Structure formats: structure tokens, C-alpha cells
């Protein structure tokens, strides 16, 4: 579920037909200007062919070179987890030929990382296995941090490109 324009909408109940209120994330885009931070976003866990609506930020030309969408891979079975949203791209605007007007693809910003049965702390201070793209995103964020530490002079877009 995402929050946009004071309305609650769910992909599971409304699918992709409810695009009138696509969030633009202008505040997030504005906050990413002027520095080289890399944004790592979880793709979502609904087993869709495309990442969740929040991943559309990866199509924004002002910041997309610094956005990575995290998908979940199940290392035990050597393939994507059965719940991860895949790397497809929804075309929001068609050109005169009826093909996608943008060359930007979410799949160009999509990276798989281990996210199934990741042991982590729970709210009671115990440890338990967790699964999903929210477990994959910290792994990719850690890789961003390691590269930033190794090469502090490197731009965020270069770091994202190395990982992708």
C-alpha cells in the first residue's frame, strides 16, 4: 500500500488501472539534488512483473543514475524468490509509433540481492528469519557504503553503475 494525495490505494485491489494519482516523489527528488547519495529501494513482495509504484522514481532523469531497485534472490534455490516483484517497466507514455516514449527502464536500475531467510533481530530482541526485498535492500546499501569508503571521490552515479 502506498500513500498519495490523501488517498489510500493498493496495487493488490486496484492493479495498474489506478494511475491517475501516481506519486511523483518531488520532495524526495528535490532532497537528492546537490549531493551524490545513492537511493536503494525495495522492489516489493507481491510477485508482480514490475516493481511497486515507488520504483517509478528510477525513471526520473534528474536522479535515476543514483537509484537502485532491490529485488530478492533466494540463494537456497538459486533464483528469484517467489514473492519478489520483478524488473519490468510500465510505460506511462507512448510515442506516435505506439511504443514507449522513454528510453528509461526500471530493469536498468534493478539489482538482485539475497533476501530470503535473512536472520535479523525482531521487536522483542530475539533473532528470527525474515524474507523479502526489505532484506535485500540493506545488502545493496552496504555494498554502496563499502564502495563509497573505498573510493570517497567517486560520484554516486558511478557507484550505482559499478553495482549494476
Coordinates of N, CA, C and O in Angstrom, one line a residue:
X1 N 0.8 -1.2 0.0 CA 0.0 0.0 0.0 C 0.9 1.2 0.0 O 1.9 1.3 0.7
X2 N 0.5 2.2 -0.8 CA 1.3 3.5 -0.8 C 0.3 4.6 -0.5 O -0.9 4.5 -0.7
X3 N 0.9 5.7 -0.1 CA 0.1 6.9 0.3 C 0.3 8.0 -0.7 O 1.4 8.3 -1.0
X4 N -0.8 8.5 -1.3 CA -0.6 9.6 -2.3 C -1.8 10.5 -2.3 O -3.0 10.0 -2.4
X5 N -1.7 11.7 -2.3 CA -2.7 12.7 -2.4 C -3.9 12.4 -1.5 O -5.1 12.5 -1.9
X6 N -3.6 12.1 -0.2 CA -4.7 11.8 0.8 C -5.6 10.7 0.4 O -6.7 10.6 0.9
X7 N -5.1 9.7 -0.4 CA -5.9 8.6 -0.7 C -5.1 7.3 -0.5 O -3.9 7.3 -0.7
X8 N -5.7 6.3 0.1 CA -5.0 5.0 0.2 C -5.4 4.1 -1.0 O -6.6 4.0 -1.3
X9 N -4.4 3.6 -1.6 CA -4.6 2.7 -2.8 C -3.8 1.5 -2.7 O -2.6 1.6 -2.2
X10 N -4.2 0.4 -3.1 CA -3.5 -0.8 -3.0 C -3.3 -1.4 -4.4 O -4.3 -1.5 -5.2
X11 N -2.1 -1.8 -4.8 CA -1.9 -2.5 -6.0 C -2.7 -3.8 -6.1 O -3.2 -4.2 -7.1
X12 N -2.8 -4.4 -4.9 CA -3.5 -5.7 -4.9 C -5.0 -5.6 -5.3 O -5.5 -6.5 -5.9
X13 N -5.6 -4.5 -4.9 CA -7.0 -4.4 -5.2 C -7.3 -3.5 -6.4 O -8.3 -3.7 -7.1
X14 N -6.4 -2.6 -6.8 CA -6.6 -1.7 -7.9 C -5.7 -2.0 -9.1 O -5.9 -1.4 -10.1
X15 N -4.8 -2.9 -8.9 CA -3.9 -3.2 -10.1 C -3.2 -2.0 -10.6 O -2.9 -1.1 -9.9
X16 N -3.1 -2.0 -11.9 CA -2.4 -0.9 -12.6 C -3.4 0.1 -13.3 O -3.0 1.0 -14.0
X17 N -4.6 -0.1 -13.0 CA -5.6 0.8 -13.7 C -5.8 2.1 -13.0 O -6.4 3.0 -13.5
X18 N -5.3 2.2 -11.8 CA -5.5 3.5 -11.0 C -4.3 4.4 -11.0 O -3.7 4.8 -10.0
X19 N -3.9 4.8 -12.3 CA -2.7 5.6 -12.4 C -2.9 7.1 -12.4 O -2.0 7.9 -12.6
X20 N -4.1 7.5 -12.1 CA -4.4 8.9 -12.1 C -3.7 9.6 -11.0 O -3.3 10.8 -11.1
X21 N -3.4 8.9 -9.9 CA -2.7 9.5 -8.7 C -1.3 9.0 -8.5 O -1.0 8.7 -7.4
X22 N -0.6 8.8 -9.6 CA 0.8 8.3 -9.4 C 1.6 9.3 -8.6 O 1.7 10.5 -8.9
X23 N 2.2 8.9 -7.5 CA 3.0 9.8 -6.7 C 4.2 10.2 -7.5 O 4.8 9.4 -8.2
X24 N 4.6 11.5 -7.4 CA 5.8 12.0 -8.2 C 7.0 12.0 -7.3 O 8.1 12.1 -7.8
X25 N 6.9 11.9 -6.0 CA 8.0 12.0 -5.1 C 8.9 13.2 -5.3 O 10.1 13.1 -5.2
X26 N 8.3 14.3 -5.6 CA 9.0 15.6 -5.8 C 9.9 15.9 -4.6 O 11.0 16.4 -4.8
X27 N 9.4 15.7 -3.4 CA 10.2 16.1 -2.2 C 11.5 15.2 -2.1 O 12.5 15.6 -1.8
X28 N 11.3 13.9 -2.5 CA 12.5 13.0 -2.4 C 13.5 13.4 -3.5 O 14.7 13.4 -3.3
X29 N 13.0 13.7 -4.7 CA 13.8 14.0 -5.8 C 14.6 15.3 -5.5 O 15.8 15.5 -5.7
X30 N 13.8 16.3 -4.9 CA 14.5 17.6 -4.6 C 15.5 17.4 -3.5 O 16.6 18.0 -3.6
X31 N 15.3 16.5 -2.6 CA 16.3 16.3 -1.5 C 17.5 15.6 -2.0 O 18.6 15.6 -1.4
X32 N 17.4 14.9 -3.1 CA 18.6 14.2 -3.7 C 19.5 15.0 -4.6 O 20.6 14.6 -5.0
X33 N 19.0 16.2 -4.9 CA 19.8 17.2 -5.7 C 20.9 17.8 -4.8 O 20.8 18.0 -3.6
X34 N 22.0 18.1 -5.4 CA 23.1 18.7 -4.7 C 24.1 17.8 -4.0 O 25.0 18.3 -3.3
X35 N 23.9 16.6 -4.0 CA 24.8 15.6 -3.4 C 24.8 14.3 -4.2 O 24.1 14.2 -5.1
X36 N 25.6 13.4 -3.8 CA 25.8 12.1 -4.5 C 25.3 10.9 -3.8 O 25.8 9.8 -4.0
X37 N 24.2 11.1 -3.0 CA 23.7 9.9 -2.3 C 23.1 8.9 -3.3 O 22.6 9.3 -4.4
X38 N 23.2 7.7 -3.0 CA 22.6 6.6 -3.8 C 21.3 6.1 -3.1 O 21.4 5.8 -1.9
X39 N 20.2 6.1 -3.7 CA 18.9 5.7 -3.2 C 18.7 4.2 -3.5 O 18.7 3.8 -4.7
X40 N 18.6 3.3 -2.5 CA 18.3 1.9 -2.7 C 16.8 1.7 -2.2 O 16.5 2.0 -1.1
X41 N 16.0 1.2 -3.1 CA 14.6 1.0 -2.8 C 14.2 -0.5 -3.0 O 14.6 -1.1 -3.9
X42 N 13.4 -1.0 -2.0 CA 12.9 -2.4 -2.1 C 11.9 -2.4 -3.3 O 11.0 -1.5 -3.4
X43 N 11.9 -3.5 -4.1 CA 11.0 -3.6 -5.2 C 9.6 -4.0 -4.8 O 8.6 -3.7 -5.5
X44 N 9.4 -4.6 -3.6 CA 8.1 -5.0 -3.2 C 8.0 -6.5 -3.3 O 8.8 -7.2 -4.0
X45 N 7.0 -7.1 -2.6 CA 6.9 -8.5 -2.4 C 5.5 -9.1 -2.9 O 5.0 -10.0 -2.2
X46 N 5.0 -8.5 -3.9 CA 3.7 -9.0 -4.4 C 3.7 -10.0 -5.5 O 2.7 -10.3 -6.1
X47 N 4.9 -10.4 -6.0 CA 5.1 -11.3 -7.1 C 4.5 -10.7 -8.4 O 4.0 -11.3 -9.2
X48 N 4.7 -9.3 -8.5 CA 4.2 -8.6 -9.8 C 5.4 -8.7 -10.8 O 6.5 -9.0 -10.5
X49 N 5.0 -8.5 -12.0 CA 6.0 -8.5 -13.1 C 6.8 -7.2 -13.1 O 7.8 -7.1 -13.8
X50 N 6.4 -6.2 -12.4 CA 7.1 -4.9 -12.2 C 7.2 -4.6 -10.8 O 6.4 -5.0 -9.9
X51 N 8.2 -3.7 -10.4 CA 8.3 -3.3 -9.0 C 7.1 -2.4 -8.6 O 6.4 -2.0 -9.4
X52 N 7.0 -2.2 -7.3 CA 6.0 -1.4 -6.8 C 6.0 0.1 -7.3 O 7.0 0.5 -7.9
X53 N 4.9 0.8 -7.2 CA 4.8 2.1 -7.8 C 5.9 3.1 -7.3 O 6.4 3.9 -8.1
X54 N 6.5 2.9 -6.1 CA 7.5 3.8 -5.6 C 8.8 3.7 -6.5 O 9.6 4.6 -6.6
X55 N 8.9 2.6 -7.2 CA 10.1 2.3 -8.1 C 10.1 3.2 -9.3 O 11.1 3.3 -10.0
X56 N 9.0 3.8 -9.6 CA 8.9 4.8 -10.8 C 9.9 5.9 -10.6 O 10.3 6.5 -11.6
X57 N 10.4 6.2 -9.4 CA 11.4 7.2 -9.2 C 12.6 6.9 -10.0 O 13.4 7.7 -10.3
X58 N 12.9 5.6 -10.3 CA 14.0 5.2 -11.0 C 14.0 5.7 -12.5 O 15.0 5.6 -13.2
X59 N 12.8 6.2 -12.9 CA 12.7 6.7 -14.2 C 12.9 8.2 -14.3 O 12.9 8.8 -15.4
X60 N 13.1 8.8 -13.2 CA 13.3 10.3 -13.1 C 14.7 10.6 -13.6 O 15.7 10.2 -13.0
X61 N 14.8 11.4 -14.7 CA 16.1 11.6 -15.3 C 17.0 12.5 -14.5 O 18.2 12.5 -14.7
X62 N 16.5 13.2 -13.5 CA 17.4 14.0 -12.7 C 18.2 13.2 -11.7 O 19.3 13.6 -11.3
X63 N 17.7 12.1 -11.3 CA 18.4 11.3 -10.2 C 18.5 9.8 -10.6 O 19.1 9.1 -9.8
X64 N 18.0 9.3 -11.7 CA 17.9 7.9 -11.9 C 19.3 7.2 -12.0 O 19.4 6.0 -11.8
X65 N 20.4 8.0 -12.2 CA 21.7 7.3 -12.3 C 22.1 6.9 -10.8 O 23.1 6.2 -10.7
X66 N 21.4 7.4 -9.8 CA 21.7 7.1 -8.4 C 20.7 6.3 -7.7 O 20.6 6.3 -6.5
X67 N 19.8 5.6 -8.5 CA 18.7 4.8 -7.9 C 18.9 3.4 -8.2 O 19.2 3.0 -9.4
X68 N 18.8 2.5 -7.2 CA 18.9 1.1 -7.4 C 17.6 0.5 -6.8 O 17.3 0.8 -5.6
X69 N 16.9 -0.4 -7.5 CA 15.8 -1.1 -7.1 C 16.2 -2.5 -6.7 O 16.8 -3.2 -7.4
X70 N 15.9 -2.9 -5.4 CA 16.4 -4.1 -4.8 C 15.4 -5.2 -5.0 O 14.2 -5.1 -4.5
X71 N 15.7 -6.3 -5.7 CA 14.9 -7.5 -5.8 C 15.5 -8.6 -4.9 O 16.7 -8.5 -4.5
X72 N 14.7 -9.5 -4.6 CA 15.1 -10.6 -3.6 C 15.5 -11.9 -4.4 O 14.7 -12.3 -5.3
X73 N 16.7 -12.4 -4.1 CA 17.0 -13.7 -4.7 C 17.1 -14.7 -3.6 O 17.6 -14.4 -2.5
X74 N 16.6 -15.9 -3.8 CA 16.7 -17.0 -2.9 C 17.9 -17.8 -3.2 O 17.9 -18.6 -4.1
X75 N 18.9 -17.7 -2.3 CA 20.2 -18.4 -2.6 C 20.1 -19.9 -2.4 O 20.8 -20.7 -3.1
X76 N 19.1 -20.4 -1.7 CA 18.9 -21.8 -1.5 C 18.4 -22.5 -2.8 O 18.8 -23.6 -3.1
X77 N 17.6 -21.7 -3.5 CA 17.1 -22.3 -4.8 C 17.7 -21.7 -6.0 O 17.3 -22.0 -7.1
X78 N 18.7 -20.8 -5.9 CA 19.4 -20.2 -7.0 C 18.6 -19.4 -8.0 O 18.8 -19.4 -9.2
X79 N 17.5 -18.8 -7.5 CA 16.7 -17.9 -8.4 C 15.9 -16.9 -7.6 O 15.9 -17.0 -6.4
X80 N 15.2 -16.0 -8.3 CA 14.4 -15.0 -7.6 C 13.5 -15.7 -6.7 O 12.9 -16.7 -7.0
X81 N 13.2 -15.0 -5.6 CA 12.2 -15.5 -4.6 C 10.9 -15.6 -5.3 O 10.6 -14.8 -6.3
X82 N 10.0 -16.4 -4.8 CA 8.7 -16.5 -5.4 C 7.8 -15.3 -5.1 O 6.7 -15.2 -5.7
X83 N 8.2 -14.4 -4.2 CA 7.3 -13.2 -3.9 C 7.9 -11.9 -4.5 O 7.2 -10.9 -4.5
X84 N 9.2 -11.9 -4.8 CA 9.7 -10.6 -5.2 C 9.1 -10.0 -6.5 O 8.7 -10.8 -7.4
X85 N 8.9 -8.7 -6.5 CA 8.4 -8.0 -7.7 C 9.6 -8.1 -8.7 O 10.7 -7.8 -8.3
X86 N 9.3 -8.3 -10.0 CA 10.3 -8.4 -11.0 C 10.7 -7.1 -11.6 O 10.2 -6.0 -11.2
X87 N 11.6 -7.1 -12.5 CA 12.2 -5.9 -13.0 C 11.5 -5.2 -14.2 O 12.1 -4.4 -14.9
X88 N 10.3 -5.6 -14.5 CA 9.6 -5.0 -15.6 C 9.4 -3.5 -15.5 O 9.5 -2.9 -14.4
X89 N 9.1 -2.8 -16.6 CA 8.8 -1.4 -16.6 C 7.5 -1.2 -17.2 O 7.1 -1.7 -18.3
X90 N 6.7 -0.3 -16.5 CA 5.4 0.1 -17.1 C 5.7 1.3 -17.9 O 6.3 2.3 -17.4
X91 N 5.2 1.4 -19.1 CA 5.3 2.5 -20.0 C 4.2 3.5 -19.7 O 3.0 3.1 -19.9
X92 N 4.5 4.6 -19.2 CA 3.4 5.6 -18.8 C 3.0 6.5 -19.9 O 2.0 7.2 -19.9
X93 N 3.9 6.6 -21.0 CA 3.6 7.5 -22.1 C 4.1 6.8 -23.4 O 5.2 6.4 -23.5
X94 N 3.2 6.8 -24.4 CA 3.5 6.2 -25.7 C 3.9 7.3 -26.7 O 3.3 8.4 -26.6
X95 N 4.8 7.0 -27.6 CA 5.1 8.0 -28.7 C 4.1 7.7 -29.9 O 3.2 6.9 -29.8
X96 N 4.3 8.4 -31.0 CA 3.5 8.3 -32.2 C 3.4 6.9 -32.7 O 2.4 6.5 -33.3
X97 N 4.5 6.1 -32.6 CA 4.6 4.8 -33.1 C 3.9 3.7 -32.2 O 3.8 2.6 -32.5
X98 N 3.4 4.2 -31.1 CA 2.8 3.3 -30.1 C 3.7 2.5 -29.2 O 3.3 1.6 -28.6
X99 N 5.0 2.9 -29.2 CA 6.0 2.3 -28.3 C 6.3 3.3 -27.2 O 5.9 4.4 -27.2
X100 N 7.0 2.8 -26.2 CA 7.3 3.6 -25.1 C 8.0 4.9 -25.4 O 9.0 4.8 -26.2
X101 N 7.6 6.0 -24.9 CA 8.2 7.3 -25.3 C 9.5 7.5 -24.6 O 10.3 8.3 -25.0
X102 N 9.8 6.8 -23.5 CA 11.0 6.9 -22.7 C 12.0 5.8 -23.0 O 11.5 4.6 -23.1
X103 N 13.2 6.1 -23.0 CA 14.3 5.0 -23.1 C 14.6 4.5 -21.7 O 15.3 3.5 -21.6
X104 N 14.1 5.1 -20.7 CA 14.4 4.7 -19.3 C 13.7 3.4 -19.0 O 12.5 3.3 -19.3
X105 N 14.4 2.5 -18.4 CA 13.8 1.2 -18.0 C 14.1 0.9 -16.5 O 15.3 1.0 -16.1
X106 N 13.1 0.5 -15.7 CA 13.4 0.1 -14.4 C 14.4 -1.1 -14.3 O 15.2 -1.2 -13.5
X107 N 14.3 -1.9 -15.3 CA 15.2 -3.1 -15.3 C 16.6 -2.7 -15.4 O 17.5 -3.4 -15.0
X108 N 16.9 -1.5 -15.9 CA 18.3 -1.0 -16.0 C 18.8 -0.6 -14.6 O 20.0 -0.3 -14.4
X109 N 17.9 -0.4 -13.6 CA 18.2 0.1 -12.3 C 18.0 -1.0 -11.2 O 18.0 -0.8 -10.1
X110 N 17.7 -2.3 -11.7 CA 17.2 -3.4 -10.8 C 18.4 -4.3 -10.5 O 19.1 -4.7 -11.4
X111 N 18.5 -4.6 -9.2 CA 19.6 -5.5 -8.8 C 19.1 -6.5 -7.8 O 18.4 -6.2 -6.9
X112 N 19.4 -7.8 -8.0 CA 19.0 -8.8 -7.1 C 20.1 -9.0 -6.0 O 21.3 -8.9 -6.2
X113 N 19.6 -9.2 -4.8 CA 20.5 -9.5 -3.6 C 19.8 -10.5 -2.7 O 18.6 -10.7 -2.8
X114 N 20.6 -11.2 -1.9 CA 20.0 -12.2 -1.0 C 18.9 -11.5 -0.1 O 19.2 -10.5 0.4
X115 N 17.8 -12.1 0.0 CA 16.7 -11.6 0.8 C 15.8 -12.6 1.4 O 14.8 -12.3 2.0
X116 N 16.1 -13.9 1.2 CA 15.2 -14.9 1.7 C 15.9 -15.6 2.9 O 17.1 -15.9 2.9
X117 N 15.2 -15.7 4.0 CA 15.6 -16.3 5.2 C 16.9 -15.6 5.8 O 17.9 -16.2 6.2
X118 N 16.8 -14.3 5.9 CA 17.9 -13.5 6.4 C 17.6 -13.4 7.9 O 16.5 -13.0 8.3
X119 N 18.6 -13.7 8.7 CA 18.4 -13.7 10.2 C 18.6 -12.3 10.7 O 19.6 -11.6 10.4
X120 N 17.6 -11.8 11.4 CA 17.7 -10.4 12.0 C 17.0 -10.3 13.3 O 16.2 -11.2 13.7
X121 N 17.2 -9.2 14.0 CA 16.5 -9.0 15.3 C 15.0 -8.7 15.1 O 14.7 -8.0 14.1
X122 N 14.2 -9.2 16.0 CA 12.8 -8.8 16.0 C 12.6 -7.8 17.1 O 13.5 -7.4 17.8
X123 N 11.3 -7.3 17.3 CA 11.0 -6.3 18.2 C 11.2 -6.7 19.7 O 11.2 -5.9 20.5
X124 N 11.3 -8.0 19.9 CA 11.5 -8.5 21.3 C 13.0 -8.7 21.6 O 13.3 -9.2 22.7
X125 N 13.9 -8.4 20.7 CA 15.3 -8.6 21.0 C 15.8 -10.0 20.6 O 16.9 -10.3 20.9
X126 N 14.9 -10.8 20.1 CA 15.3 -12.1 19.6 C 15.7 -12.1 18.2 O 15.6 -11.1 17.5
X127 N 16.2 -13.2 17.6 CA 16.5 -13.3 16.2 C 15.6 -14.3 15.5 O 15.2 -15.3 16.1
X128 N 15.2 -13.9 14.3 CA 14.4 -14.8 13.5 C 14.6 -14.6 12.0 O 15.1 -13.5 11.6
X129 N 14.3 -15.5 11.2 CA 14.5 -15.3 9.8 C 13.4 -14.4 9.2 O 12.2 -14.4 9.6
X130 N 13.8 -13.5 8.3 CA 12.9 -12.6 7.6 C 13.2 -12.8 6.1 O 14.3 -13.1 5.7
X131 N 12.2 -12.5 5.3 CA 12.4 -12.6 3.8 C 11.7 -11.5 3.1 O 10.7 -10.9 3.6
X132 N 12.2 -11.1 2.0 CA 11.6 -10.1 1.1 C 12.6 -9.1 0.6 O 13.8 -9.1 1.0
X133 N 12.1 -8.2 -0.2 CA 13.0 -7.2 -0.8 C 13.5 -6.2 0.3 O 14.5 -5.5 0.1
X134 N 12.8 -6.1 1.4 CA 13.3 -5.2 2.5 C 14.6 -5.8 3.2 O 15.3 -5.1 3.8
X135 N 14.8 -7.1 2.9 CA 16.0 -7.7 3.4 C 17.1 -7.6 2.4 O 18.3 -7.6 2.7
X136 N 16.8 -7.5 1.1 CA 17.7 -7.3 0.0 C 18.3 -5.9 0.0 O 19.5 -5.7 -0.3
X137 N 17.5 -4.9 0.2 CA 17.9 -3.5 0.1 C 19.0 -3.2 1.1 O 20.0 -2.5 0.7
X138 N 19.1 -3.6 2.3 CA 20.2 -3.3 3.2 C 21.5 -4.0 2.7 O 22.6 -3.4 2.9
X139 N 21.5 -5.1 2.0 CA 22.7 -5.7 1.5 C 23.2 -4.8 0.4 O 24.5 -4.6 0.3
X140 N 22.4 -4.3 -0.5 CA 22.8 -3.4 -1.6 C 23.3 -2.1 -1.0 O 24.3 -1.6 -1.4
X141 N 22.6 -1.6 0.0 CA 23.0 -0.4 0.7 C 24.4 -0.5 1.3 O 25.3 0.4 1.3
X142 N 24.7 -1.7 1.9 CA 26.0 -2.0 2.5 C 27.1 -2.0 1.4 O 28.2 -1.5 1.6
X143 N 26.8 -2.5 0.2 CA 27.7 -2.5 -0.9 C 28.0 -1.1 -1.3 O 29.1 -0.8 -1.6
X144 N 27.0 -0.3 -1.4 CA 27.2 1.2 -1.7 C 28.1 1.8 -0.7 O 29.1 2.5 -1.1
X145 N 27.9 1.5 0.6 CA 28.7 2.1 1.6 C 30.2 1.6 1.5 O 31.1 2.4 1.7
X146 N 30.4 0.4 1.2 CA 31.8 -0.2 1.1 C 32.5 0.5 -0.1 O 33.6 0.9 0.0
X147 N 31.8 0.7 -1.2 CA 32.4 1.3 -2.4 C 32.7 2.8 -2.1 O 33.7 3.3 -2.5
X148 N 31.8 3.5 -1.4 CA 32.0 4.9 -1.0 C 33.2 5.0 -0.1 O 34.0 5.9 -0.2
X149 N 33.4 4.0 0.8 CA 34.5 4.1 1.7 C 35.8 3.8 0.9 O 36.8 4.5 1.2
X150 N 35.8 2.9 0.0 CA 37.0 2.6 -0.8 C 37.4 3.7 -1.7 O 38.6 4.0 -1.9
X151 N 36.4 4.4 -2.3 CA 36.6 5.4 -3.3 C 35.8 6.7 -2.9 O 34.8 6.9 -3.6
X152 N 36.2 7.4 -1.9 CA 35.3 8.5 -1.5 C 35.2 9.6 -2.5 O 34.2 10.4 -2.4
X153 N 36.1 9.7 -3.5 CA 36.0 10.7 -4.5 C 35.0 10.3 -5.6 O 34.6 11.1 -6.5
X154 N 34.5 9.1 -5.6 CA 33.6 8.6 -6.7 C 32.2 9.2 -6.6 O 31.7 9.3 -5.5
X155 N 31.6 9.5 -7.7 CA 30.3 10.0 -7.7 C 29.3 8.9 -7.5 O 29.5 7.7 -7.8
X156 N 28.1 9.3 -6.9 CA 27.1 8.3 -6.6 C 26.6 7.5 -7.8 O 26.3 6.3 -7.7
X157 N 26.5 8.2 -9.0 CA 26.1 7.5 -10.2 C 27.1 6.5 -10.6 O 26.7 5.4 -11.2
X158 N 28.4 6.7 -10.4 CA 29.4 5.7 -10.7 C 29.3 4.5 -9.8 O 29.5 3.4 -10.2
X159 N 29.1 4.8 -8.5 CA 28.9 3.7 -7.6 C 27.8 2.8 -7.9 O 27.9 1.6 -8.0
X160 N 26.6 3.4 -8.2 CA 25.4 2.6 -8.7 C 25.7 1.8 -9.9 O 25.4 0.6 -10.0
X161 N 26.4 2.4 -10.9 CA 26.7 1.7 -12.1 C 27.7 0.5 -11.9 O 27.5 -0.5 -12.5
X162 N 28.6 0.7 -11.0 CA 29.5 -0.5 -10.7 C 28.7 -1.6 -10.2 O 28.9 -2.8 -10.6
X163 N 27.8 -1.3 -9.3 CA 27.0 -2.4 -8.7 C 26.0 -3.0 -9.7 O 25.8 -4.2 -9.7
X164 N 25.4 -2.2 -10.5 CA 24.5 -2.7 -11.5 C 25.2 -3.4 -12.6 O 24.7 -4.4 -13.2

